[in-house]
Coordinates of N, CA, C and O in Angstrom, one line a residue:
M286 N -86.5 58.7 172.1 CA -86.1 58.6 170.7 C -84.8 59.3 170.6 O -84.5 60.4 171.1
R287 N -83.9 58.6 169.8 CA -82.6 59.2 169.5 C -82.7 59.6 168.0 O -83.3 58.9 167.2
V288 N -82.0 60.7 167.6 CA -81.9 61.1 166.2 C -80.5 60.9 165.8 O -79.5 61.3 166.5
R289 N -80.3 60.3 164.6 CA -79.0 60.1 164.1 C -79.1 60.2 162.5 O -80.1 60.2 162.0
D290 N -77.9 60.2 161.9 CA -77.8 60.2 160.5 C -78.3 58.8 160.0 O -78.0 57.8 160.6
A291 N -79.0 58.9 158.8 CA -79.5 57.6 158.2 C -78.3 56.9 157.6 O -77.3 57.5 157.1
V292 N -78.4 55.6 157.6 CA -77.4 54.7 156.9 C -78.1 53.7 156.0 O -79.3 53.6 156.1
E293 N -77.3 53.1 155.2 CA -78.0 52.2 154.2 C -78.8 51.1 154.9 O -79.8 50.6 154.4
A294 N -78.4 50.7 156.1 CA -79.2 49.7 156.8 C -80.6 50.1 157.2 O -81.4 49.3 157.5
D295 N -80.8 51.4 157.1 CA -82.2 52.0 157.4 C -83.1 51.9 156.1 O -84.3 52.2 156.2
A296 N -82.6 51.6 155.0 CA -83.3 51.7 153.7 C -84.6 50.9 153.8 O -85.7 51.3 153.3
A297 N -84.6 49.7 154.3 CA -85.8 48.8 154.3 C -86.9 49.5 155.2 O -88.1 49.6 154.9
A298 N -86.5 50.0 156.4 CA -87.4 50.6 157.3 C -88.0 51.9 156.7 O -89.2 52.1 156.7
L299 N -87.2 52.7 156.1 CA -87.7 54.0 155.5 C -88.5 53.7 154.2 O -89.5 54.3 154.0
G300 N -88.1 52.6 153.5 CA -88.9 52.2 152.3 C -90.3 51.8 152.8 O -91.3 52.0 152.1
S301 N -90.4 51.1 153.9 CA -91.7 50.6 154.4 C -92.6 51.8 154.8 O -93.8 51.8 154.7
M302 N -92.0 52.9 155.2 CA -92.7 54.1 155.6 C -93.2 54.9 154.4 O -94.3 55.5 154.4
T303 N -92.4 54.9 153.3 CA -92.8 55.7 152.1 C -93.4 54.9 151.0 O -93.9 55.5 150.1
G304 N -93.3 53.6 151.0 CA -93.7 52.8 149.9 C -92.8 52.8 148.7 O -93.1 52.4 147.6
R305 N -91.6 53.3 148.9 CA -90.6 53.3 147.9 C -89.7 52.1 147.9 O -89.4 51.6 149.0
P306 N -89.1 51.7 146.8 CA -88.2 50.6 146.8 C -86.9 51.0 147.5 O -86.5 52.1 147.6
Q307 N -86.3 50.0 148.1 CA -85.1 50.2 148.9 C -84.0 50.9 148.1 O -83.2 51.7 148.7
S308 N -83.8 50.6 146.8 CA -82.8 51.2 146.0 C -83.0 52.8 145.9 O -82.1 53.5 146.0
V309 N -84.3 53.2 145.8 CA -84.6 54.6 145.8 C -84.3 55.3 147.1 O -83.7 56.4 147.2
V310 N -84.6 54.6 148.2 CA -84.3 55.1 149.5 C -82.8 55.2 149.8 O -82.3 56.2 150.3
R311 N -82.1 54.2 149.3 CA -80.6 54.3 149.4 C -80.0 55.5 148.7 O -79.2 56.2 149.2
D312 N -80.6 55.7 147.5 CA -80.1 56.9 146.8 C -80.5 58.2 147.6 O -79.6 59.1 147.6
M313 N -81.6 58.3 148.2 CA -82.0 59.4 149.0 C -81.0 59.6 150.1 O -80.6 60.7 150.4
I314 N -80.7 58.5 150.8 CA -79.7 58.6 151.9 C -78.4 59.1 151.5 O -77.7 59.9 152.2
H315 N -78.0 58.7 150.3 CA -76.7 59.2 149.8 C -76.7 60.6 149.2 O -75.7 61.4 149.3
D316 N -77.9 61.0 148.7 CA -78.0 62.3 148.0 C -78.4 63.5 148.8 O -78.2 64.6 148.5
R317 N -79.0 63.2 150.0 CA -79.5 64.3 150.9 C -79.0 64.1 152.3 O -78.5 63.0 152.6
S318 N -79.3 65.1 153.1 CA -79.1 64.9 154.5 C -80.4 64.2 155.0 O -81.5 64.7 154.9
V319 N -80.2 63.0 155.6 CA -81.3 62.3 156.1 C -81.1 61.9 157.6 O -80.0 61.4 157.9
R320 N -82.0 62.3 158.4 CA -81.9 62.0 159.9 C -83.1 61.0 160.2 O -84.2 61.2 159.7
V321 N -82.8 60.0 161.0 CA -83.8 59.1 161.5 C -84.0 59.2 163.0 O -83.0 59.5 163.7
G322 N -85.2 59.0 163.4 CA -85.5 58.9 164.8 C -85.7 57.5 165.1 O -86.6 56.8 164.6
V323 N -84.8 56.9 166.0 CA -84.9 55.5 166.4 C -85.4 55.4 167.8 O -85.1 56.3 168.6
T324 N -86.2 54.4 168.1 CA -86.7 54.2 169.4 C -85.6 53.9 170.4 O -84.5 53.4 170.0
D325 N -85.8 54.3 171.6 CA -84.8 54.1 172.6 C -84.4 52.6 172.8 O -83.3 52.3 173.3
D326 N -85.3 51.7 172.5 CA -85.0 50.3 172.6 C -84.6 49.7 171.3 O -84.8 48.5 171.1
A327 N -84.1 50.5 170.4 CA -83.7 50.0 169.1 C -82.5 49.1 169.1 O -82.1 48.4 168.2
G328 N -81.8 49.0 170.3 CA -80.7 48.1 170.4 C -79.4 48.9 170.5 O -79.3 50.1 170.2
P329 N -78.3 48.2 170.8 CA -77.0 48.9 171.1 C -76.2 49.1 169.9 O -75.1 49.6 170.0
A330 N -76.6 48.8 168.7 CA -75.8 48.9 167.5 C -75.2 50.3 167.3 O -74.1 50.5 166.8
D331 N -75.9 51.3 167.7 CA -75.4 52.7 167.5 C -75.8 53.5 168.7 O -76.4 54.6 168.6
A332 N -75.3 53.1 169.9 CA -75.7 53.8 171.1 C -75.3 55.2 171.2 O -75.9 56.1 171.8
A333 N -74.2 55.6 170.5 CA -73.7 57.0 170.5 C -74.4 57.8 169.4 O -74.2 59.0 169.4
G334 N -75.1 57.2 168.5 CA -75.8 57.9 167.5 C -74.8 58.4 166.4 O -75.1 59.3 165.6
D335 N -73.6 57.8 166.3 CA -72.6 58.2 165.4 C -72.4 57.3 164.2 O -71.5 57.5 163.4
G336 N -73.3 56.3 164.0 CA -73.1 55.4 162.9 C -72.2 54.2 163.1 O -71.9 53.4 162.3
A337 N -71.7 54.1 164.3 CA -70.8 53.0 164.6 C -71.2 52.3 165.9 O -71.6 52.9 166.9
D338 N -71.0 51.0 166.0 CA -71.3 50.3 167.2 C -70.1 50.2 168.1 O -69.1 50.8 167.8
Q339 N -70.2 49.6 169.3 CA -69.1 49.6 170.2 C -67.9 48.9 169.6 O -66.8 49.2 170.1
A340 N -68.0 48.0 168.7 CA -66.8 47.3 168.1 C -66.2 48.2 167.0 O -65.3 47.7 166.3
G341 N -66.8 49.3 166.7 CA -66.2 50.2 165.7 C -66.8 49.9 164.3 O -66.3 50.5 163.3
R342 N -67.7 49.0 164.1 CA -68.2 48.7 162.8 C -69.2 49.8 162.4 O -70.0 50.3 163.3
S343 N -69.3 50.1 161.2 CA -70.3 51.0 160.7 C -71.7 50.4 160.8 O -71.8 49.2 160.6
A344 N -72.7 51.2 161.0 CA -74.1 50.7 161.0 C -74.4 50.1 159.6 O -75.3 49.3 159.5
D345 N -73.7 50.6 158.5 CA -74.0 50.0 157.2 C -73.5 48.6 157.1 O -74.0 47.8 156.2
D346 N -72.6 48.1 158.0 CA -72.1 46.7 158.0 C -73.1 45.8 158.6 O -73.0 44.6 158.5
D347 N -74.0 46.2 159.4 CA -74.9 45.4 160.2 C -76.2 45.0 159.3 O -76.4 45.5 158.2
A348 N -77.0 44.2 159.9 CA -78.3 43.8 159.3 C -79.2 45.1 159.2 O -78.9 46.1 159.8
D349 N -80.2 44.9 158.4 CA -81.2 46.0 158.2 C -81.7 46.5 159.6 O -82.0 45.6 160.5
T350 N -82.0 47.8 159.7 CA -82.6 48.3 160.9 C -84.1 47.8 160.9 O -84.8 47.9 159.9
P351 N -84.5 47.2 162.1 CA -85.9 46.7 162.1 C -86.9 47.9 161.9 O -86.7 49.0 162.3
V352 N -87.9 47.6 161.1 CA -88.9 48.6 160.8 C -89.5 49.3 162.0 O -89.7 50.5 162.1
D353 N -89.8 48.5 163.1 CA -90.4 49.1 164.3 C -89.4 49.8 165.1 O -89.8 50.4 166.1
A354 N -88.2 49.9 164.8 CA -87.2 50.6 165.5 C -87.1 52.1 165.0 O -86.5 52.9 165.7
V355 N -87.7 52.4 163.9 CA -87.6 53.7 163.3 C -89.0 54.4 163.5 O -90.0 54.0 163.0
A356 N -88.9 55.5 164.3 CA -90.1 56.3 164.6 C -90.5 57.3 163.5 O -91.6 57.7 163.3
G357 N -89.4 57.7 162.7 CA -89.6 58.6 161.6 C -88.3 59.0 161.0 O -87.3 58.6 161.5
F358 N -88.4 59.9 160.0 CA -87.2 60.4 159.3 C -87.5 61.7 158.6 O -88.7 62.0 158.3
V359 N -86.5 62.5 158.4 CA -86.6 63.7 157.6 C -85.4 63.7 156.6 O -84.3 63.4 157.0
A360 N -85.7 64.1 155.4 CA -84.7 64.3 154.4 C -84.7 65.8 153.9 O -85.8 66.3 153.7
F361 N -83.5 66.3 153.8 CA -83.4 67.7 153.3 C -82.2 68.0 152.6 O -81.2 67.2 152.7
D362 N -82.2 69.0 151.7 CA -81.0 69.4 151.0 C -81.0 70.9 150.9 O -82.0 71.6 151.3
V363 N -79.9 71.5 150.3 CA -79.8 72.9 150.2 C -79.7 73.2 148.7 O -78.9 72.7 148.0
R364 N -80.6 74.2 148.2 CA -80.6 74.7 146.8 C -80.8 76.2 146.9 O -81.7 76.6 147.6
D365 N -79.9 76.9 146.2 CA -80.1 78.3 146.1 C -80.2 79.0 147.4 O -81.0 79.9 147.6
G366 N -79.4 78.5 148.4 CA -79.4 79.2 149.7 C -80.6 78.9 150.6 O -80.8 79.6 151.6
V367 N -81.4 77.9 150.2 CA -82.6 77.6 151.0 C -82.5 76.1 151.4 O -82.2 75.3 150.5
V368 N -82.8 75.8 152.6 CA -82.9 74.4 153.0 C -84.3 73.9 152.6 O -85.3 74.4 153.0
H369 N -84.4 72.8 151.8 CA -85.6 72.2 151.4 C -85.9 70.9 152.0 O -85.0 70.0 151.9
V370 N -87.0 70.8 152.8 CA -87.3 69.5 153.3 C -88.0 68.7 152.2 O -89.0 69.2 151.6
T371 N -87.4 67.6 151.8 CA -87.9 66.9 150.6 C -88.7 65.7 151.0 O -89.5 65.2 150.2
N372 N -88.7 65.3 152.3 CA -89.5 64.2 152.7 C -89.5 64.1 154.2 O -88.4 64.3 154.9
V373 N -90.6 63.9 154.8 CA -90.7 63.7 156.3 C -91.9 62.7 156.5 O -92.9 62.8 155.9
E374 N -91.6 61.7 157.3 CA -92.6 60.6 157.6 C -92.4 60.2 159.1 O -91.3 60.3 159.6
G375 N -93.4 59.7 159.7 CA -93.3 59.1 161.0 C -94.5 59.5 161.9 O -95.4 60.1 161.5
D376 N -94.3 59.0 163.2 CA -95.4 59.4 164.1 C -95.3 60.9 164.5 O -94.3 61.5 164.3
P377 N -96.4 61.4 164.9 CA -96.4 62.9 165.2 C -95.3 63.4 166.1 O -94.7 64.5 165.7
D378 N -95.0 62.8 167.2 CA -93.9 63.3 168.0 C -92.6 63.2 167.3 O -91.8 64.1 167.5
A379 N -92.3 62.1 166.6 CA -91.1 62.0 165.9 C -90.9 63.0 164.8 O -89.9 63.7 164.7
V380 N -92.0 63.3 164.1 CA -91.9 64.3 163.0 C -91.7 65.7 163.6 O -90.9 66.4 163.0
R381 N -92.3 66.0 164.7 CA -92.0 67.3 165.3 C -90.6 67.4 165.7 O -89.9 68.4 165.3
R382 N -90.0 66.4 166.3 CA -88.6 66.4 166.7 C -87.7 66.5 165.5 O -86.7 67.2 165.5
L383 N -88.0 65.7 164.5 CA -87.2 65.6 163.3 C -87.2 66.9 162.5 O -86.2 67.3 161.9
F384 N -88.3 67.7 162.5 CA -88.3 69.0 161.8 C -87.3 70.0 162.5 O -86.8 70.9 161.8
E385 N -86.9 69.7 163.7 CA -85.9 70.5 164.4 C -84.5 70.4 163.7 O -83.7 71.3 163.8
E386 N -84.3 69.3 163.0 CA -82.9 69.1 162.4 C -82.7 70.1 161.2 O -81.7 70.8 161.2
P387 N -83.5 70.2 160.2 CA -83.3 71.2 159.2 C -83.4 72.6 159.7 O -82.6 73.5 159.2
V388 N -84.2 72.8 160.7 CA -84.3 74.2 161.3 C -83.0 74.6 162.0 O -82.5 75.7 161.8
R389 N -82.4 73.6 162.7 CA -81.1 73.9 163.4 C -80.0 74.2 162.4 O -79.3 75.1 162.5
F390 N -80.0 73.4 161.3 CA -79.0 73.6 160.3 C -79.2 75.0 159.6 O -78.2 75.7 159.5
A391 N -80.4 75.3 159.3 CA -80.7 76.5 158.6 C -80.4 77.7 159.5 O -79.8 78.7 159.0
T392 N -80.7 77.6 160.7 CA -80.4 78.7 161.7 C -78.9 79.0 161.8 O -78.5 80.1 161.7
R393 N -78.2 77.9 161.9 CA -76.7 78.0 162.0 C -76.1 78.6 160.8 O -75.2 79.4 160.8
E394 N -76.7 78.3 159.6 CA -76.1 78.8 158.3 C -76.8 80.1 157.8 O -76.4 80.6 156.8
G395 N -77.8 80.6 158.6 CA -78.4 81.8 158.2 C -79.3 81.7 156.9 O -79.4 82.6 156.1
M396 N -80.0 80.5 156.8 CA -80.9 80.2 155.7 C -82.3 80.1 156.2 O -82.6 79.9 157.4
T397 N -83.2 80.1 155.2 CA -84.6 79.8 155.5 C -84.8 78.3 155.2 O -84.0 77.6 154.5
V398 N -86.0 77.7 155.7 CA -86.3 76.4 155.4 C -87.7 76.4 154.7 O -88.6 77.1 155.1
E399 N -87.8 75.6 153.7 CA -89.1 75.4 153.0 C -89.5 74.0 153.0 O -88.7 73.1 152.8
A400 N -90.8 73.7 153.1 CA -91.4 72.4 153.0 C -92.7 72.4 152.3 O -93.5 73.4 152.5
V401 N -93.0 71.5 151.4 CA -94.3 71.3 150.8 C -94.9 70.1 151.5 O -94.4 69.0 151.4
L402 N -96.0 70.3 152.2 CA -96.6 69.3 153.0 C -98.1 69.0 152.6 O -98.8 69.9 152.3
P403 N -98.5 67.7 152.6 CA -99.9 67.4 152.4 C -100.8 68.1 153.4 O -100.4 68.1 154.6
T404 N -101.9 68.6 152.9 CA -102.8 69.4 153.9 C -103.4 68.5 154.9 O -103.9 68.9 155.9
D405 N -103.5 67.2 154.6 CA -104.2 66.3 155.5 C -103.2 65.4 156.4 O -103.6 64.5 157.0
G406 N -102.0 65.7 156.4 CA -101.0 64.9 157.1 C -100.7 65.4 158.5 O -101.0 66.5 158.8
T407 N -100.0 64.6 159.2 CA -99.6 64.9 160.6 C -98.4 65.9 160.6 O -98.1 66.5 161.6
A408 N -97.7 66.0 159.4 CA -96.5 66.9 159.3 C -96.9 68.4 159.5 O -96.1 69.2 160.0
V409 N -98.1 68.8 159.2 CA -98.5 70.2 159.3 C -98.4 70.6 160.7 O -97.8 71.7 161.0
D410 N -99.0 69.9 161.6 CA -99.0 70.3 163.1 C -97.6 70.3 163.6 O -97.2 71.2 164.3
A411 N -96.8 69.3 163.2 CA -95.4 69.3 163.6 C -94.6 70.5 163.1 O -93.8 71.1 163.9
A412 N -94.8 70.8 161.9 CA -94.1 71.9 161.3 C -94.4 73.2 162.0 O -93.6 74.1 162.3
E413 N -95.7 73.4 162.2 CA -96.2 74.7 162.9 C -95.7 74.7 164.3 O -95.3 75.8 164.8
A414 N -95.5 73.6 164.9 CA -95.0 73.6 166.3 C -93.6 74.0 166.5 O -93.2 74.6 167.5
V415 N -92.8 73.9 165.4 CA -91.4 74.3 165.5 C -91.2 75.7 164.8 O -90.1 76.1 164.7
G416 N -92.3 76.3 164.3 CA -92.2 77.7 163.8 C -92.4 77.9 162.3 O -92.3 79.0 161.9
F417 N -92.8 76.8 161.6 CA -93.1 77.0 160.2 C -94.4 77.8 160.1 O -95.3 77.6 160.9
V418 N -94.5 78.6 159.0 CA -95.8 79.3 158.7 C -96.2 79.0 157.3 O -95.3 78.8 156.4
A419 N -97.5 78.9 157.1 CA -98.0 78.6 155.7 C -97.6 79.8 154.8 O -97.8 80.9 155.2
A420 N -97.1 79.5 153.6 CA -96.7 80.5 152.7 C -97.4 80.4 151.4 O -97.0 80.9 150.4
G421 N -98.5 79.7 151.4 CA -99.3 79.5 150.1 C -99.6 78.1 149.8 O -99.0 77.2 150.4
S422 N -100.4 77.9 148.7 CA -100.7 76.5 148.3 C -99.5 76.0 147.5 O -98.7 76.7 146.9
G423 N -99.3 74.7 147.6 CA -98.3 74.0 146.9 C -98.8 73.2 145.8 O -100.0 73.2 145.5
P424 N -98.0 72.4 145.1 CA -98.4 71.6 144.0 C -99.3 70.4 144.4 O -99.1 70.0 145.6
R425 N -100.1 69.9 143.6 CA -100.8 68.7 143.9 C -99.8 67.5 143.8 O -99.1 67.4 142.8
I426 N -99.7 66.7 144.8 CA -98.9 65.5 144.7 C -99.7 64.2 144.8 O -100.4 64.1 145.8
D427 N -99.6 63.4 143.8 CA -100.5 62.2 143.8 C -101.9 62.5 143.9 O -102.7 61.8 144.6
G428 N -102.4 63.7 143.4 CA -103.7 64.1 143.5 C -104.1 64.8 144.7 O -105.3 65.3 144.9
A429 N -103.2 64.9 145.7 CA -103.6 65.5 147.0 C -103.1 66.9 147.1 O -102.1 67.3 146.5
S430 N -103.9 67.7 147.8 CA -103.5 69.1 148.0 C -102.3 69.3 148.9 O -102.2 68.5 149.8
T431 N -101.5 70.3 148.7 CA -100.4 70.5 149.5 C -100.3 72.0 149.9 O -100.9 72.8 149.2
T432 N -99.6 72.3 150.9 CA -99.4 73.7 151.3 C -97.9 73.9 151.5 O -97.2 73.0 152.0
R433 N -97.4 75.0 151.0 CA -96.0 75.4 151.1 C -95.8 76.1 152.5 O -96.5 77.0 152.8
Y434 N -94.8 75.6 153.2 CA -94.5 76.1 154.5 C -93.1 76.7 154.5 O -92.2 76.2 153.8
R435 N -92.9 77.7 155.4 CA -91.6 78.4 155.4 C -91.2 78.7 156.8 O -92.0 79.0 157.7
F436 N -89.9 78.5 157.2 CA -89.4 78.9 158.4 C -88.2 79.8 158.2 O -87.3 79.5 157.4
D437 N -88.3 81.0 158.8 CA -87.3 82.0 158.6 C -86.7 82.3 160.0 O -87.4 82.9 160.8
P438 N -85.4 82.0 160.2 CA -84.8 82.2 161.6 C -84.7 83.7 161.9 O -84.7 84.0 163.1
E439 N -84.8 84.5 160.9 CA -84.7 86.0 161.2 C -86.0 86.5 161.9 O -85.9 87.5 162.6
E440 N -87.1 85.8 161.7 CA -88.3 86.2 162.2 C -88.5 85.7 163.7 O -89.4 86.1 164.3
G441 N -87.6 84.8 164.1 CA -87.7 84.3 165.5 C -88.9 83.5 165.8 O -89.8 83.5 165.0
V442 N -88.8 82.6 166.8 CA -89.9 81.8 167.1 C -90.2 81.9 168.6 O -89.4 82.1 169.4

């Protein structure tokens, strides 16, 4: 799996993972830092992981990314000096690897990372595997219980 910045061509694939309309996903891609994990056999359109294919075209210029080429994604932003994971979806291995993206950014910038995760999802194991610790209960989302998780680079992993 390769991890790269999300582009508009990923909107259909991410929308299928979240159940959100493509327009909402496109807004997320523009408004937040979004990284996608693409399968190694996703094709040569972005072999360098830099958003451009060998002919120099942007991945935004190409057709939609196939749904089965995306193993997962993570979206995060920074507010009040804290990195907030706003969405994470995908298979367990992809989610674990993708959690490393906001952690790496936060560590470099000297910030903590927070995430509110469903208590019954695969994201909990992945978050704990990269050093997140439960920090209390979170809000109910769509009627489901959540837990607030925090990663503090000062505490070491």
